[in-house]
Coordinates of C-alpha atoms in Angstrom, one line a residue:
Chain A
M155 CA -5.3 7.0 15.0
R156 CA -4.2 6.9 11.2
S157 CA -3.0 10.7 10.0
P158 CA -4.2 12.4 7.0
V159 CA -1.2 10.9 5.1
Q160 CA -1.9 7.6 6.2
N161 CA -5.7 7.8 5.0
A162 CA -4.4 9.1 1.7
E163 CA -2.1 6.4 1.6
L164 CA -4.8 3.8 2.4
A165 CA -7.4 5.5 0.3
L166 CA -4.8 5.2 -2.9
L167 CA -4.3 1.4 -1.9
L168 CA -7.8 0.6 -1.6
E169 CA -8.8 2.4 -4.6
V170 CA -6.8 -0.2 -6.6
T171 CA -7.7 -2.9 -4.5
G172 CA -11.6 -3.1 -5.1
T173 CA -12.6 -5.2 -8.0
P174 CA -14.3 -5.5 -10.3
K175 CA -13.9 -1.6 -11.5
P176 CA -14.4 -2.2 -15.4
G177 CA -11.6 -0.7 -17.4
N178 CA -9.6 0.0 -14.2
V179 CA -6.4 -1.6 -13.2
D180 CA -7.5 -3.5 -9.8
R181 CA -6.6 -6.7 -7.9
H182 CA -7.5 -9.0 -10.8
R183 CA -7.0 -7.0 -13.6
E184 CA -3.8 -5.0 -15.2
Y185 CA -2.7 -4.3 -18.4
D186 CA 0.7 -5.6 -19.4
D187 CA 2.8 -2.0 -19.0
L188 CA 0.7 -0.6 -16.1
R189 CA 0.2 -3.5 -13.3
F190 CA -1.3 -3.5 -9.9
E191 CA 2.0 -3.4 -8.4
H192 CA 3.0 0.1 -10.1
F193 CA 0.0 1.4 -8.2
M194 CA 1.5 0.2 -4.9
A195 CA 4.7 1.6 -5.8
G196 CA 3.2 5.0 -6.7
A197 CA 0.9 5.3 -3.5
V198 CA 4.3 4.8 -1.6
G199 CA 6.2 7.2 -3.6
S200 CA 3.6 9.9 -3.0
I201 CA 4.3 9.8 0.7
P202 CA 6.7 12.6 1.0
G203 CA 4.6 15.1 -1.2
L204 CA 1.8 13.9 1.1
I205 CA 3.7 14.6 4.4
L206 CA 4.2 18.2 3.0
A207 CA 0.7 19.1 2.6
Q208 CA 0.0 17.4 6.3
N209 CA 2.7 19.6 7.4
G210 CA 0.8 22.9 6.0
A211 CA 3.3 23.2 2.6
A212 CA 1.6 24.9 -0.1
V213 CA -1.0 22.8 -2.2
G214 CA 1.2 23.3 -5.6
R215 CA 4.5 22.2 -4.1
A216 CA 3.0 19.2 -2.0
F217 CA 1.4 18.1 -5.3
E218 CA 4.4 18.6 -7.2
R219 CA 6.6 16.6 -5.1
S220 CA 4.0 13.6 -4.5
V221 CA 4.0 13.3 -8.5
V222 CA 8.2 13.3 -8.7
G223 CA 7.5 10.3 -5.7
M224 CA 4.3 8.8 -7.6
A225 CA 6.6 8.8 -10.9
E226 CA 9.1 6.5 -9.3
Q227 CA 8.0 3.3 -11.0
S228 CA 8.5 2.3 -14.4
A229 CA 4.6 2.7 -15.8
G230 CA 4.6 6.2 -15.9
N231 CA 1.4 8.0 -14.6
T232 CA -0.8 5.8 -12.3
Q233 CA -2.0 8.2 -9.8
F234 CA -1.8 12.1 -10.8
G235 CA -5.5 12.8 -10.8
A236 CA -6.0 11.1 -7.7
L237 CA -3.4 13.1 -6.3
L238 CA -5.1 16.5 -7.1
L239 CA -7.7 15.6 -5.3
L240 CA -6.2 14.2 -2.1
V241 CA -3.3 17.0 -1.9
P242 CA -6.2 19.9 -0.9
L243 CA -8.3 17.1 0.8
V244 CA -5.2 16.2 3.1
R245 CA -4.5 20.0 3.7
A246 CA -8.1 20.6 5.1
A247 CA -7.9 17.3 6.9
S248 CA -5.2 18.4 8.6
A249 CA -5.7 22.1 9.2
H250 CA -9.1 22.1 10.4
D251 CA -11.0 20.1 13.2
D252 CA -14.1 20.3 11.1
F253 CA -13.2 18.5 7.7
S254 CA -16.0 18.9 5.5
A255 CA -16.5 19.9 1.6
E256 CA -16.7 23.7 2.7
T257 CA -12.8 23.4 4.4
A258 CA -11.3 21.5 1.6
S259 CA -13.2 23.9 -1.0
E260 CA -11.7 26.9 1.3
I261 CA -7.9 25.2 0.6
A262 CA -8.6 25.0 -3.2
R263 CA -9.9 28.5 -3.5
S264 CA -7.2 29.8 -1.7
T265 CA -4.4 28.8 -4.2
T266 CA -2.0 31.1 -5.6
V267 CA -0.2 32.0 -8.8
D268 CA 3.0 29.9 -7.4
D269 CA 0.8 27.2 -6.9
A270 CA -0.2 27.1 -10.3
C271 CA 3.3 27.6 -11.6
D272 CA 4.3 24.7 -9.3
F273 CA 1.3 22.6 -10.6
Y274 CA 2.6 23.2 -14.0
R275 CA 5.9 21.9 -13.2
A276 CA 4.3 18.6 -11.9
F277 CA 3.9 18.0 -16.1
E278 CA 7.8 17.7 -16.4
H279 CA 8.1 14.9 -14.2
V280 CA 5.1 12.6 -15.9
D281 CA 3.5 11.4 -19.0
V282 CA -0.2 12.8 -18.4
A283 CA -3.0 12.4 -21.1
V284 CA -4.1 15.6 -21.8
N285 CA -6.0 17.6 -24.6
D286 CA -4.9 20.0 -27.1
P287 CA -5.8 23.4 -25.2
P288 CA -8.9 25.2 -26.6
S289 CA -8.1 27.9 -29.1
G290 CA -6.1 31.0 -27.9
M291 CA -5.3 29.1 -24.8
D292 CA -1.7 27.7 -26.5
A293 CA 0.5 29.5 -24.0
L294 CA -1.5 27.4 -21.4
D295 CA -1.2 24.3 -22.4
V296 CA 0.1 22.1 -19.3
R297 CA 2.4 20.0 -21.4
L298 CA 4.9 23.4 -21.7
G299 CA 5.4 22.7 -17.7
S300 CA 7.3 25.2 -16.3
R301 CA 7.8 27.5 -19.5
A302 CA 4.1 28.3 -19.0
E303 CA 5.3 30.1 -16.0
P304 CA 5.8 33.6 -17.1
T305 CA 2.1 33.6 -18.8
L306 CA 0.6 32.3 -15.4
R307 CA 2.0 35.2 -13.8
E308 CA 1.4 37.9 -16.5
R309 CA -2.4 36.9 -16.4
E310 CA -2.3 36.5 -12.1
L311 CA -3.6 32.9 -12.5
T312 CA -4.1 30.6 -9.4
L313 CA -4.4 27.0 -9.5
F314 CA -8.0 27.4 -8.8
D315 CA -8.3 29.5 -11.9
V316 CA -6.5 27.1 -13.9
M317 CA -9.0 24.4 -12.3
E318 CA -11.7 26.5 -13.5
Q319 CA -10.6 26.6 -16.9
S320 CA -10.6 23.2 -17.3
A321 CA -13.7 22.1 -14.9
E322 CA -16.0 21.5 -18.4
I323 CA -13.5 19.1 -19.9
D324 CA -11.5 17.3 -16.2
G325 CA -13.6 15.7 -14.0
V326 CA -10.6 16.3 -11.3
A327 CA -10.8 20.0 -12.4
R328 CA -14.6 19.9 -11.7
E329 CA -14.2 18.7 -8.5
W330 CA -12.0 21.6 -7.4
T331 CA -14.6 24.4 -8.7
Q332 CA -17.6 22.4 -7.1
D333 CA -16.7 22.2 -3.6
F334 CA -15.6 18.5 -4.1
D335 CA -19.1 17.6 -4.1
R336 CA -19.3 14.2 -5.9
S337 CA -16.4 13.2 -3.7
F338 CA -18.2 13.7 -0.5
A339 CA -20.9 12.2 -2.3
A340 CA -19.1 9.0 -3.3
A341 CA -18.0 9.2 0.7
D342 CA -21.5 8.9 1.8
W343 CA -22.3 6.0 -0.4
I344 CA -19.4 4.0 1.2
E345 CA -20.3 4.7 4.9
K346 CA -23.7 3.6 4.5
N347 CA -23.0 0.3 2.9
D348 CA -21.8 -2.6 4.2
G349 CA -19.2 -5.6 3.5
P350 CA -15.8 -5.2 2.6
V351 CA -14.4 -1.6 2.2
S352 CA -12.8 -2.6 -1.2
E353 CA -16.3 -4.0 -2.8
R354 CA -18.1 -1.0 -1.2
A355 CA -15.0 1.3 -3.3
A356 CA -15.8 -0.9 -6.2
D357 CA -19.8 -0.4 -5.7
A358 CA -18.9 3.7 -5.7
F359 CA -16.9 3.3 -8.8
I360 CA -19.6 1.8 -10.7
R361 CA -22.4 4.5 -9.6
L362 CA -20.0 7.3 -10.0
L363 CA -19.3 6.2 -13.6
A364 CA -23.1 5.2 -14.1
A365 CA -23.8 9.3 -13.3
K366 CA -21.6 10.7 -15.5
P367 CA -19.3 10.1 -18.4
D368 CA -15.8 9.5 -17.4
T369 CA -13.3 12.7 -18.9
F370 CA -10.4 10.5 -19.6
I371 CA -12.6 8.4 -21.6
V372 CA -13.3 11.5 -23.4
K373 CA -9.6 12.4 -23.8
Q374 CA -8.3 9.1 -24.7
H375 CA -11.4 7.8 -27.1
D376 CA -14.4 10.6 -27.6
E377 CA -17.5 11.4 -26.0
A378 CA -19.6 9.3 -27.1
T379 CA -17.5 6.2 -25.9
A380 CA -17.7 7.7 -22.4
T381 CA -21.2 8.1 -22.9
E382 CA -21.8 4.3 -23.8
V383 CA -19.5 3.1 -20.9
S384 CA -21.6 5.4 -18.2
E385 CA -24.6 3.8 -19.7
R386 CA -23.3 0.4 -19.3
A387 CA -22.1 1.2 -16.2
D388 CA -25.6 1.9 -15.1
K389 CA -27.0 -1.5 -16.4
A390 CA -23.9 -3.1 -14.2
R391 CA -25.3 -1.6 -11.4
A392 CA -28.9 -2.5 -12.0
G393 CA -27.7 -6.3 -12.3
A394 CA -28.3 -6.6 -16.3
I395 CA -24.6 -6.7 -17.2
D396 CA -22.0 -9.2 -15.3
P397 CA -19.5 -6.1 -14.2
A398 CA -16.7 -8.7 -14.4
A399 CA -17.6 -9.5 -18.1
L400 CA -17.7 -5.8 -18.9
A401 CA -14.2 -5.2 -17.0
E402 CA -12.9 -7.5 -19.5
E403 CA -14.5 -6.0 -22.3
F404 CA -13.2 -2.6 -21.3
I405 CA -9.8 -3.6 -20.7
R406 CA -9.4 -5.6 -23.9
R407 CA -11.1 -2.3 -25.6
D408 CA -8.2 -0.1 -23.3
I409 CA -10.9 1.7 -22.4
N410 CA -10.0 3.0 -18.6
P411 CA -12.1 5.4 -16.2
G412 CA -9.1 7.0 -14.7
T413 CA -11.0 10.1 -13.8
T414 CA -13.7 7.7 -11.8
A415 CA -11.1 6.1 -10.1
D416 CA -9.5 9.4 -8.9
L417 CA -12.9 10.6 -7.5
T418 CA -13.4 6.7 -5.7
A419 CA -9.7 7.3 -4.0
A420 CA -10.8 11.2 -3.3
A421 CA -14.3 9.3 -1.3
L422 CA -12.0 6.8 0.3
F423 CA -9.9 9.5 1.7
V424 CA -13.2 11.3 2.8
A425 CA -14.7 8.5 4.2
L426 CA -11.6 7.0 6.2
E427 CA -11.1 10.8 7.9
R428 CA -14.8 10.5 8.7
G429 CA -13.8 7.3 10.7
L430 CA -14.5 4.3 8.1
S431 CA -12.8 1.4 9.5
V432 CA -11.3 -1.1 7.9
Chain B
M272 CA 14.6 7.9 -4.3
R273 CA 12.5 5.9 -1.7
S274 CA 13.3 5.9 2.0
P275 CA 14.2 2.8 3.9
V276 CA 10.6 3.6 5.3
Q277 CA 8.9 3.8 2.0
N278 CA 10.8 0.3 1.1
A279 CA 9.9 -1.4 3.7
E280 CA 6.2 -0.1 3.0
L281 CA 6.3 -1.4 -0.8
A282 CA 8.0 -4.8 0.9
L283 CA 4.7 -5.1 3.0
L284 CA 2.7 -4.4 -0.2
L285 CA 4.5 -6.2 -3.0
E286 CA 4.4 -9.2 -0.6
V287 CA 0.9 -9.4 -0.3
T288 CA 0.0 -8.7 -3.9
G289 CA 2.1 -11.7 -4.9
T290 CA 0.3 -14.3 -6.3
P291 CA -0.1 -17.5 -5.7
K292 CA 1.6 -17.9 -2.7
P293 CA -0.2 -21.2 -1.5
G294 CA -2.1 -20.4 1.7
N295 CA -1.5 -17.3 2.2
V296 CA -3.6 -14.2 1.7
D297 CA -2.8 -12.8 -1.9
R298 CA -4.3 -10.5 -4.7
H299 CA -6.6 -13.2 -5.9
R300 CA -7.4 -15.1 -2.2
E301 CA -8.4 -14.3 1.1
Y302 CA -10.1 -15.6 4.1
D303 CA -13.6 -14.1 5.2
D304 CA -11.8 -12.3 8.4
L305 CA -8.7 -11.8 7.0
R306 CA -9.2 -10.0 3.7
F307 CA -6.5 -8.3 1.4
E308 CA -7.8 -5.0 2.3
H309 CA -6.6 -5.7 6.1
F310 CA -3.0 -6.0 4.9
M311 CA -3.0 -2.7 3.0
A312 CA -4.5 -1.2 6.4
G313 CA -2.0 -2.8 8.5
A314 CA 1.1 -2.2 6.0
V315 CA -0.1 1.5 6.3
G316 CA -0.7 1.5 10.1
S317 CA 3.2 0.4 10.5
I318 CA 4.2 3.4 9.2
P319 CA 5.0 5.5 11.9
G320 CA 7.0 2.8 13.6
L321 CA 8.8 2.5 10.7
I322 CA 9.8 6.1 10.8
L323 CA 10.9 5.8 14.5
A324 CA 13.1 3.3 13.2
Q325 CA 14.4 5.0 10.2
N326 CA 15.5 8.0 12.6
G327 CA 17.6 6.1 15.0
A328 CA 14.7 4.7 17.9
A329 CA 16.0 1.6 19.5
V330 CA 14.4 -1.3 17.9
G331 CA 11.9 -2.4 20.4
R332 CA 10.4 0.7 20.5
A333 CA 10.2 1.1 16.8
F334 CA 8.5 -2.4 16.8
E335 CA 6.1 -1.9 19.4
R336 CA 4.8 1.7 17.8
S337 CA 4.7 -0.4 14.2
V338 CA 2.6 -3.2 15.6
V339 CA 0.2 -0.7 17.5
G340 CA -0.3 0.7 14.2
M341 CA -0.6 -2.4 11.9
A342 CA -3.1 -3.5 14.4
E343 CA -5.4 -1.0 13.7
Q344 CA -7.5 -2.8 11.4
S345 CA -10.4 -5.3 12.2
A346 CA -8.3 -8.9 11.4
G347 CA -6.1 -8.6 14.4
N348 CA -2.3 -9.9 13.2
T349 CA -1.5 -9.1 10.0
Q350 CA 2.3 -8.3 9.5
F351 CA 3.5 -8.7 13.3
G352 CA 6.3 -11.3 12.4
A353 CA 7.4 -9.3 9.0
L354 CA 7.8 -6.0 10.8
L355 CA 10.0 -8.0 13.4
L356 CA 12.5 -8.4 10.0
L357 CA 11.6 -5.0 8.9
V358 CA 12.3 -3.0 11.9
P359 CA 16.1 -3.9 12.5
L360 CA 16.6 -4.2 8.5
V361 CA 15.2 -0.1 8.5
R362 CA 17.3 0.9 11.4
A363 CA 20.3 -1.0 9.2
A364 CA 19.4 0.9 6.0
S365 CA 19.1 4.2 7.3
A366 CA 22.3 3.8 9.9
H367 CA 24.7 2.4 7.4
D368 CA 25.9 3.3 3.6
D369 CA 26.6 -0.1 3.5
F370 CA 23.8 -1.9 3.9
S371 CA 24.5 -5.6 4.4
A372 CA 23.3 -9.1 6.3
E373 CA 26.6 -7.8 8.3
T374 CA 25.1 -4.4 9.5
A375 CA 21.4 -5.6 10.0
S376 CA 22.8 -8.5 12.3
E377 CA 25.1 -6.0 14.0
I378 CA 21.8 -4.2 14.6
A379 CA 20.2 -7.1 15.9
R380 CA 23.3 -8.1 17.9
S381 CA 23.3 -4.7 19.8
T382 CA 19.8 -4.9 21.2
T383 CA 18.9 -3.9 24.7
V384 CA 16.7 -5.6 28.4
D385 CA 15.0 -2.3 26.9
D386 CA 14.3 -3.7 23.7
A387 CA 13.2 -7.2 24.9
C388 CA 10.5 -5.5 27.3
D389 CA 9.3 -3.2 23.9
F390 CA 8.9 -6.4 22.2
Y391 CA 7.0 -8.4 24.8
R392 CA 4.8 -4.8 25.5
A393 CA 4.2 -5.4 21.6
F394 CA 1.9 -8.9 22.2
E395 CA -0.4 -6.6 24.5
H396 CA -1.9 -4.7 21.0
V397 CA -2.7 -7.7 19.0
D398 CA -3.4 -11.6 19.0
V399 CA -0.3 -13.4 17.9
A400 CA -0.2 -17.1 17.6
V401 CA 2.2 -18.8 19.7
N402 CA 3.4 -22.1 21.7
D403 CA 3.2 -22.9 25.2
P404 CA 6.7 -22.2 26.3
P405 CA 9.1 -24.8 26.9
S406 CA 9.2 -26.2 30.6
G407 CA 10.9 -23.9 33.2
M408 CA 10.3 -20.7 31.0
D409 CA 6.7 -19.8 32.0
A410 CA 7.8 -16.8 33.3
L411 CA 8.7 -15.5 29.7
D412 CA 6.1 -16.5 28.0
V413 CA 5.2 -13.3 25.3
R414 CA 1.5 -13.9 26.4
L415 CA 2.5 -12.2 30.0
G416 CA 3.3 -8.8 27.9
S417 CA 4.7 -6.3 30.2
R418 CA 4.3 -8.7 33.1
A419 CA 7.2 -10.4 31.7
E420 CA 9.5 -7.0 32.5
P421 CA 10.8 -8.0 35.9
T422 CA 12.2 -11.5 34.5
L423 CA 13.5 -9.7 31.9
R424 CA 15.9 -7.3 33.9
E425 CA 16.5 -10.0 36.5
R426 CA 18.0 -12.2 34.2
E427 CA 19.4 -9.5 31.7
L428 CA 17.7 -10.9 28.7
T429 CA 18.2 -8.4 25.5
L430 CA 15.9 -8.9 22.7
F431 CA 18.6 -10.5 20.9
D432 CA 18.9 -13.2 23.6
V433 CA 15.0 -13.6 23.7
M434 CA 15.4 -14.5 19.7
E435 CA 18.0 -16.8 20.5
Q436 CA 15.9 -18.7 22.6
S437 CA 13.0 -18.9 20.1
A438 CA 15.5 -19.6 17.2
E439 CA 15.0 -23.3 17.0
I440 CA 10.9 -23.0 16.7
D441 CA 10.3 -19.3 15.3
G442 CA 11.9 -18.6 11.6
V443 CA 11.8 -15.1 12.4
A444 CA 13.5 -15.6 15.5
R445 CA 16.0 -17.7 13.5
E446 CA 16.7 -14.9 10.9
W447 CA 18.1 -12.3 13.8
T448 CA 20.3 -15.1 15.1
Q449 CA 21.5 -16.2 11.7
D450 CA 22.5 -12.9 10.2
F451 CA 19.0 -12.4 8.1
D452 CA 20.4 -14.9 5.9
R453 CA 17.4 -16.4 4.3
S454 CA 16.1 -12.8 3.5
F455 CA 19.5 -12.0 1.9
A456 CA 19.4 -15.0 -0.1
A457 CA 15.7 -14.4 -1.4
A458 CA 16.9 -11.0 -2.0
D459 CA 19.5 -12.5 -4.2
W460 CA 16.6 -14.6 -6.1
I461 CA 14.1 -11.8 -6.8
E462 CA 16.9 -9.6 -8.2
K463 CA 18.3 -12.0 -10.4
N464 CA 14.4 -13.2 -11.7
D465 CA 13.1 -11.1 -14.2
G466 CA 9.3 -10.0 -15.3
P467 CA 6.6 -8.4 -12.6
V468 CA 8.3 -7.9 -9.3
S469 CA 4.9 -9.4 -7.5
E470 CA 5.5 -12.5 -9.8
R471 CA 9.2 -12.8 -8.4
A472 CA 8.1 -12.5 -4.4
A473 CA 5.7 -15.0 -5.6
D474 CA 8.4 -17.3 -7.1
A475 CA 10.6 -16.8 -3.6
F476 CA 7.7 -17.6 -1.4
I477 CA 7.7 -21.1 -2.7
R478 CA 11.3 -21.8 -2.9
L479 CA 12.0 -20.4 0.5
L480 CA 9.1 -22.7 1.6
A481 CA 10.4 -25.7 -0.1
A482 CA 13.6 -25.2 1.3
K483 CA 12.5 -25.7 5.0
P484 CA 9.1 -25.9 7.1
D485 CA 7.0 -23.0 7.9
T486 CA 7.4 -22.6 11.8
F487 CA 3.7 -20.7 11.8
I488 CA 2.3 -23.8 10.1
V489 CA 4.2 -25.8 13.1
K490 CA 2.7 -23.6 15.6
Q491 CA -1.0 -23.5 14.0
H492 CA -0.8 -27.5 12.9
D493 CA 1.9 -29.6 13.6
E494 CA 5.5 -30.5 12.0
A495 CA 3.8 -33.4 9.7
T496 CA 1.8 -30.6 8.3
A497 CA 4.7 -28.2 7.7
T498 CA 7.0 -30.8 6.4
E499 CA 3.9 -31.9 4.0
V500 CA 3.6 -28.1 3.0
S501 CA 7.7 -27.8 2.1
E502 CA 7.3 -30.9 0.1
R503 CA 4.5 -30.5 -1.9
A504 CA 5.9 -26.8 -2.5
D505 CA 8.9 -28.2 -4.3
K506 CA 6.6 -29.9 -6.1
A507 CA 4.7 -27.0 -7.2
R508 CA 8.0 -25.0 -7.6
A509 CA 9.0 -28.2 -9.9
G510 CA 5.8 -27.9 -12.3
A511 CA 4.4 -31.1 -10.9
I512 CA 1.8 -29.4 -9.2
D513 CA -0.7 -26.4 -10.3
P514 CA 0.6 -23.8 -7.8
A515 CA -2.9 -22.3 -8.2
A516 CA -4.7 -25.2 -7.2
L517 CA -2.4 -25.9 -4.2
A518 CA -3.5 -22.5 -3.2
E519 CA -6.9 -23.9 -3.0
E520 CA -5.8 -26.1 -1.2
F521 CA -4.3 -24.7 1.3
I522 CA -6.5 -22.0 2.1
R523 CA -9.6 -24.6 2.3
R524 CA -7.4 -26.3 4.9
D525 CA -6.6 -23.3 7.0
I526 CA -2.6 -23.7 6.2
N527 CA -1.3 -20.2 6.3
P528 CA 2.7 -20.3 5.7
G529 CA 2.9 -17.0 7.3
T530 CA 6.5 -17.3 8.1
T531 CA 7.9 -17.8 4.8
A532 CA 5.6 -14.6 3.8
D533 CA 7.1 -12.8 6.6
L534 CA 10.9 -13.8 5.1
T535 CA 9.6 -12.5 1.5
A536 CA 8.7 -9.3 2.5
A537 CA 12.2 -8.8 4.2
A538 CA 13.6 -10.2 0.8
L539 CA 11.8 -7.4 -0.8
F540 CA 13.1 -5.0 1.2
V541 CA 16.5 -5.8 1.1
A542 CA 16.1 -6.2 -3.0
L543 CA 14.5 -2.5 -3.0
E544 CA 17.2 -1.1 -0.8
R545 CA 19.9 -2.7 -3.4
G546 CA 17.9 -1.0 -6.3
L547 CA 15.4 -3.5 -7.4
S548 CA 13.1 -0.7 -9.7
V549 CA 9.5 -1.6 -10.0

């Protein structure tokens, strides 16, 4: 039986294996400076951090370590958001016989100020695309890294609090505050589907993307682009657009629905933990 | 820094990522019942066995455990031969500051009768393509699994002895008895090459295949087919044949140079241990 760490690892690998996932790096498409092999190295690099989570280490610490390892390849950020979802999920799967959205949410809600500090520290290891913070929030810009620690401690902000503040503009943070609901829903789709798991992952990706604009696209482009992408993903899902053609176009336009890929990895983990076989 | 276990894991993943590797499953080609995703699951499944090797467990035991985990996917054997090379290499990389062909060979030569028994036991977990044993060797048919144990003990055969007996007909066993020379030579090629690592892996694969007939093809087809494949790989290497077309043809003819893929994985491990960056 695979351990939670192994399932997390396999989820990261199956996510990037699924194709076509329009705009994402996948088995058949890559960017010159962000290649399939970087995702392999990122996944393997994160193992020690994931082992910490499995062994019950604090979420912030395990996340920060997993990011350090993930970043040990030449392309920069490959799986920051996916790991931010997987670490509390691995903790929950290791700590509870009844792994569920509730137990995962419990782990997220019981994070501490120390976890928040370690989360900020993780940004020192890798260049992650972020927006400027809202007005009045400059002291909590994640780009400050550990320099934000005094503010976090003074305001007594836990990692869950930090996620709540970003939930509206970040799809990963939203999962933290909404009981990982989209991850668990997409796991259902994957389990109920049939055929190769990587194809089911690609289906779940398109369905997630069609249902909600990707917040990473909002950050890299704008709201209108993200909405357009979701509308076209919905058409691809309905068969009105060829998903492979859409994939080529999005890669060309540098439109990368990264948050939707993060959710897909989390969904794969949940499905594997619940017994999905490959 | 990646540990030997992480480098072994990444080597397994990069091996199957490299494309085109004519006849092999790779990122762009797969068989209906042996898919890319099965190699991902096989690689992840082998982690606990590889950790045993890293922690200094006996080679036979670590190998058998890695095979049990590798086989936890629905396609059967994906990386048996690759693990048979990686386990002693991981042991050597963990035990020695001066990781080299010599230190790896030392590990191989110091295996015991217990290691041989565990090696035979590994065949009980997965269906591996093997030939009938030579005449007079029926009592050592690997398909006997642990039922061969009394004979192994009576004849005092170590795992190294077992490898010596198969060295002529099995390219992996040959590596064991020849100081892993082809694995280390191919690691040199990968290191001296440039560009994406997965492309360098595919280059090394073609070069290995061109240099020597693949013993897995001999088992599955015959000597003549294996020789033809190597001659055509050599032409592909020289640019006289399109490797992608060759890949399509070999997949169609069910010609899978599996042993050459095993050597490629071992070469990638050696290169990663020596500092190859991805």
